[in-house]
Tab-separated table of C-alpha atoms (C1' of nucleotides) in Angstrom:
chain	number	residue	atom	x	y	z
Z	1	MET	CA	0.000	0.000	0.000
Z	2	GLN	CA	1.266	3.375	-0.976
Z	3	GLY	CA	0.569	6.198	1.401
Z	4	ILE	CA	1.876	8.365	4.148
Z	5	GLY	CA	1.945	7.664	7.848
Z	6	GLY	CA	3.965	6.608	10.841
Z	7	ALA	CA	3.936	5.646	14.486
Z	8	ILE	CA	2.076	7.832	16.940
Z	9	VAL	CA	4.504	9.088	19.573
Z	10	GLU	CA	2.582	11.859	21.292
Z	11	THR	CA	-1.081	12.331	22.206
Z	12	GLU	CA	-3.277	14.310	24.558
Z	13	ALA	CA	-6.658	13.381	26.049
Z	14	TYR	CA	-9.721	15.614	26.172
Z	15	THR	CA	-13.007	14.663	27.799
Z	16	ARG	CA	-16.446	16.166	28.088
Z	17	ASP	CA	-15.978	17.341	31.687
Z	18	ASP	CA	-12.552	18.793	30.947
Z	19	PRO	CA	-12.536	22.619	31.019
Z	20	ALA	CA	-9.773	22.636	28.409
Z	21	SER	CA	-11.816	20.557	25.974
Z	22	HIS	CA	-13.856	21.973	23.123
Z	23	SER	CA	-16.683	19.648	24.167
Z	24	PHE	CA	-16.836	21.080	27.694
Z	25	ARG	CA	-19.692	23.465	26.926
Z	26	GLY	CA	-21.675	20.902	24.993
Z	27	PRO	CA	-22.194	20.169	21.292
Z	28	THR	CA	-21.702	23.034	18.821
Z	29	ALA	CA	-21.239	23.358	15.085
Z	30	ARG	CA	-17.476	23.254	15.463
Z	31	ASN	CA	-17.132	20.238	17.707
Z	32	ALA	CA	-20.032	18.257	16.233
Z	33	ALA	CA	-17.654	15.524	15.131
Z	34	MET	CA	-16.507	15.140	18.718
Z	35	PHE	CA	-19.996	14.004	19.649
Z	36	GLY	CA	-20.276	11.768	16.613
Z	37	PRO	CA	-19.436	8.079	16.284
Z	38	SER	CA	-16.240	6.844	17.912
Z	39	GLY	CA	-13.348	6.059	15.638
Z	40	HIS	CA	-14.013	9.141	13.533
Z	41	ALA	CA	-11.820	12.177	13.046
Z	42	TYR	CA	-12.330	15.569	14.643
Z	43	VAL	CA	-10.413	18.278	12.817
Z	44	TYR	CA	-10.456	21.916	13.899
Z	45	ARG	CA	-8.514	25.040	13.040
Z	46	SER	CA	-6.106	26.387	15.592
Z	47	TYR	CA	-5.177	30.044	15.802
Z	48	GLY	CA	-6.663	30.533	12.360
Z	49	ILE	CA	-3.623	29.005	10.732
Z	50	HIS	CA	-3.136	25.371	11.594
Z	51	TRP	CA	-5.224	22.200	11.665
Z	52	CYS	CA	-5.357	19.813	14.600
Z	53	PHE	CA	-6.293	16.164	14.232
Z	54	ASN	CA	-8.237	14.247	16.893
Z	55	VAL	CA	-9.643	10.753	17.177
Z	56	VAL	CA	-13.086	10.529	18.746
Z	57	CYS	CA	-13.302	7.958	21.573
Z	58	GLU	CA	-16.853	8.372	22.836
Z	59	ALA	CA	-19.404	11.171	22.848
Z	60	GLY	CA	-17.554	14.312	23.866
Z	61	SER	CA	-14.185	12.646	24.344
Z	62	ALA	CA	-11.298	12.643	21.913
Z	63	VAL	CA	-7.566	12.143	21.653
Z	64	LEU	CA	-5.433	14.819	20.045
Z	65	VAL	CA	-2.636	13.326	17.954
Z	66	ARG	CA	0.239	15.737	18.515
Z	67	ALA	CA	3.118	13.967	16.834
Z	68	ILE	CA	4.065	10.871	14.861
Z	69	GLU	CA	7.333	9.284	13.786
Z	70	PRO	CA	7.353	9.517	9.962
Z	71	LEU	CA	7.699	6.075	8.366
Z	72	LEU	CA	5.819	6.117	5.043
Z	73	GLY	CA	5.756	8.797	2.381
Z	74	ILE	CA	8.457	10.888	3.984
Z	75	GLU	CA	9.270	12.468	0.638
Z	76	THR	CA	5.676	13.599	0.235
Z	77	MET	CA	5.668	15.070	3.714
Z	78	ALA	CA	8.940	16.892	3.109
Z	79	ARG	CA	7.562	18.301	-0.144
Z	80	ARG	CA	4.386	19.570	1.556
Z	81	ARG	CA	6.425	21.117	4.324
Z	82	ASP	CA	9.033	22.499	1.963
Z	83	GLY	CA	12.003	20.324	2.818
Z	84	THR	CA	12.014	20.601	6.568
Z	85	ASN	CA	14.071	18.337	8.780
Z	86	VAL	CA	12.455	14.884	8.935
Z	87	ARG	CA	12.488	15.132	12.694
Z	88	LEU	CA	10.204	18.177	12.529
Z	89	LEU	CA	7.852	16.935	9.797
Z	90	CYS	CA	5.186	15.733	12.220
Z	91	ALA	CA	6.418	17.099	15.570
Z	92	GLY	CA	3.303	19.035	16.576
Z	93	PRO	CA	-0.432	19.068	15.733
Z	94	GLY	CA	-0.172	21.712	13.035
Z	95	ARG	CA	2.893	20.195	11.427
Z	96	LEU	CA	1.379	16.730	11.498
Z	97	CYS	CA	-1.740	17.869	9.678
Z	98	GLN	CA	0.237	19.760	7.077
Z	99	ALA	CA	2.483	16.761	6.428
Z	100	LEU	CA	-0.443	14.351	6.159
Z	101	GLY	CA	-2.574	16.740	4.138
Z	102	ILE	CA	-5.330	16.856	6.758
Z	103	ASP	CA	-7.815	19.724	6.544
Z	104	ARG	CA	-11.464	20.422	7.280
Z	105	ASP	CA	-12.529	17.908	4.663
Z	106	CYS	CA	-11.308	15.211	7.027
Z	107	ASP	CA	-13.554	16.417	9.851
Z	108	GLY	CA	-15.958	13.650	10.838
Z	109	MET	CA	-14.320	11.168	8.516
Z	110	PRO	CA	-14.090	7.545	9.701
Z	111	ILE	CA	-10.520	6.372	10.231
Z	112	ASP	CA	-11.030	2.638	10.307
Z	113	GLY	CA	-10.518	2.242	6.581
Z	114	THR	CA	-9.873	4.201	3.406
Z	115	PRO	CA	-8.404	6.727	3.110
Z	116	MET	CA	-7.328	6.863	6.730
Z	117	ALA	CA	-6.629	4.105	9.212
Z	118	ILE	CA	-5.087	3.659	12.630
Z	119	ALA	CA	-3.664	0.337	13.736
Z	120	ALA	CA	-3.032	-0.770	17.303
Z	121	GLY	CA	0.466	-1.670	18.320
Z	122	ARG	CA	2.802	-2.088	21.227
Z	123	PRO	CA	4.915	0.950	22.162
Z	124	LYS	CA	8.633	0.463	21.588
Z	125	ALA	CA	9.475	2.467	24.686
Z	126	PRO	CA	7.798	3.416	27.968
Z	127	VAL	CA	4.935	5.893	27.681
Z	128	VAL	CA	5.188	8.799	30.077
Z	129	ALA	CA	2.420	11.163	31.202
Z	130	SER	CA	2.970	14.891	31.573
Z	131	PRO	CA	0.966	18.146	31.654
Z	132	ARG	CA	-0.676	19.120	28.390
Z	133	ILE	CA	0.775	21.854	26.209
Z	134	GLY	CA	-0.630	25.135	24.994
Z	135	ILE	CA	-3.753	25.198	27.154
Z	136	THR	CA	-4.763	27.599	29.910
Z	137	LYS	CA	-7.284	25.479	31.819
Z	138	ALA	CA	-6.865	22.274	33.809
Z	139	VAL	CA	-3.128	22.532	33.262
Z	140	ASP	CA	-2.462	20.273	36.216
Z	141	ARG	CA	-4.055	17.259	34.549
Z	142	LYS	CA	-1.246	15.085	33.248
Z	143	TRP	CA	-3.074	13.871	30.148
Z	144	ARG	CA	-0.273	14.201	27.638
Z	145	PHE	CA	1.187	10.840	26.746
Z	146	CYS	CA	4.390	10.521	24.805
Z	147	LEU	CA	6.889	7.847	23.913
Z	148	ALA	CA	9.886	8.222	26.211
Z	149	GLY	CA	13.043	9.251	24.425
Z	150	SER	CA	11.445	9.673	20.997
Z	151	ALA	CA	13.177	12.205	18.771
Z	152	TYR	CA	9.903	13.115	17.087
Z	153	LEU	CA	8.068	14.777	19.968
Z	154	SER	CA	6.887	18.372	19.654
Z	155	ARG	CA	8.580	18.937	23.019
Z	156	PRO	CA	10.717	16.680	25.184
Z	157	ALA	CA	8.943	14.775	27.924
R	1	DG	C1'	-23.446	42.754	15.218
R	2	DG	C1'	-19.019	43.289	17.567
R	3	DT	C1'	-15.272	41.564	20.303
R	4	DA	C1'	-12.157	38.329	22.628
R	5	DA	C1'	-9.910	33.975	22.995
R	6	DG	C1'	-7.671	29.799	21.290
R	7	DA	C1'	-5.451	22.103	21.991
R	8	DT	C1'	0.250	26.670	17.270
R	9	DT	C1'	4.184	27.664	14.518
R	10	DG	C1'	7.734	30.339	12.332
R	11	DT	C1'	10.705	34.174	12.494
R	12	DC	C1'	13.242	37.892	14.541
R	13	DT	C1'	16.250	39.825	18.300
E	1	DG	C1'	13.252	34.085	24.517
E	2	DA	C1'	9.478	36.943	22.682
E	3	DC	C1'	6.068	38.184	19.404
E	4	DA	C1'	3.309	38.362	15.166
E	5	DA	C1'	0.300	35.902	11.815
E	6	DT	C1'	-4.547	34.622	10.827
E	7	DC	C1'	-9.638	32.951	11.183
E	8	DT	C1'	-13.391	30.503	13.147
E	9	DT	C1'	-16.262	30.053	17.031
E	10	DA	C1'	-18.248	31.568	21.315
E	11	DC	C1'	-20.153	34.948	24.187
E	12	DC	C1'	-22.075	39.487	25.242
E	13	DG	C1'	-24.852	43.548	24.265
DNA sequence: GGTAAGATTGTCT
DNA sequence: GACAATCTTACCG
């Protein structure tokens, strides 16, 4: 199969009763996908410039995919991101979406088949929890999970 | 109908 | 290390 992708190395969790979550105040036009079927994508625009990719778990809960380790289609990613260092291709929500070509068209799209899919696997290194990044509420919740020692994190653990 | 805030990134000093 | 870029949604009047 020809495509682009890699191993997820950094995620963050957001739930319905989490003040930092978009779903905290209930369903709206923007976060509709977050209340949709599990296993679907929730894509939203951040700071008017970047896209952020989430995977819906259950109604109102989702996992933000912050970074992946590029494995497939690295050339395509590098071209989209204008020849950036491979290590930075997907190190961050905005970068990841740009490299994978994710935009609002992917909002609400199922990711258990074509064109997107996520497979379960065993982490190659310990997964460590730490405070989430870039938020102003519920900062003390350690709901950021990243692969220890990975060189592809948006920020070191 | 107007204003403020936001789960970010790239660039300049 | 600090700040600007850029736009959609949410909240208030």
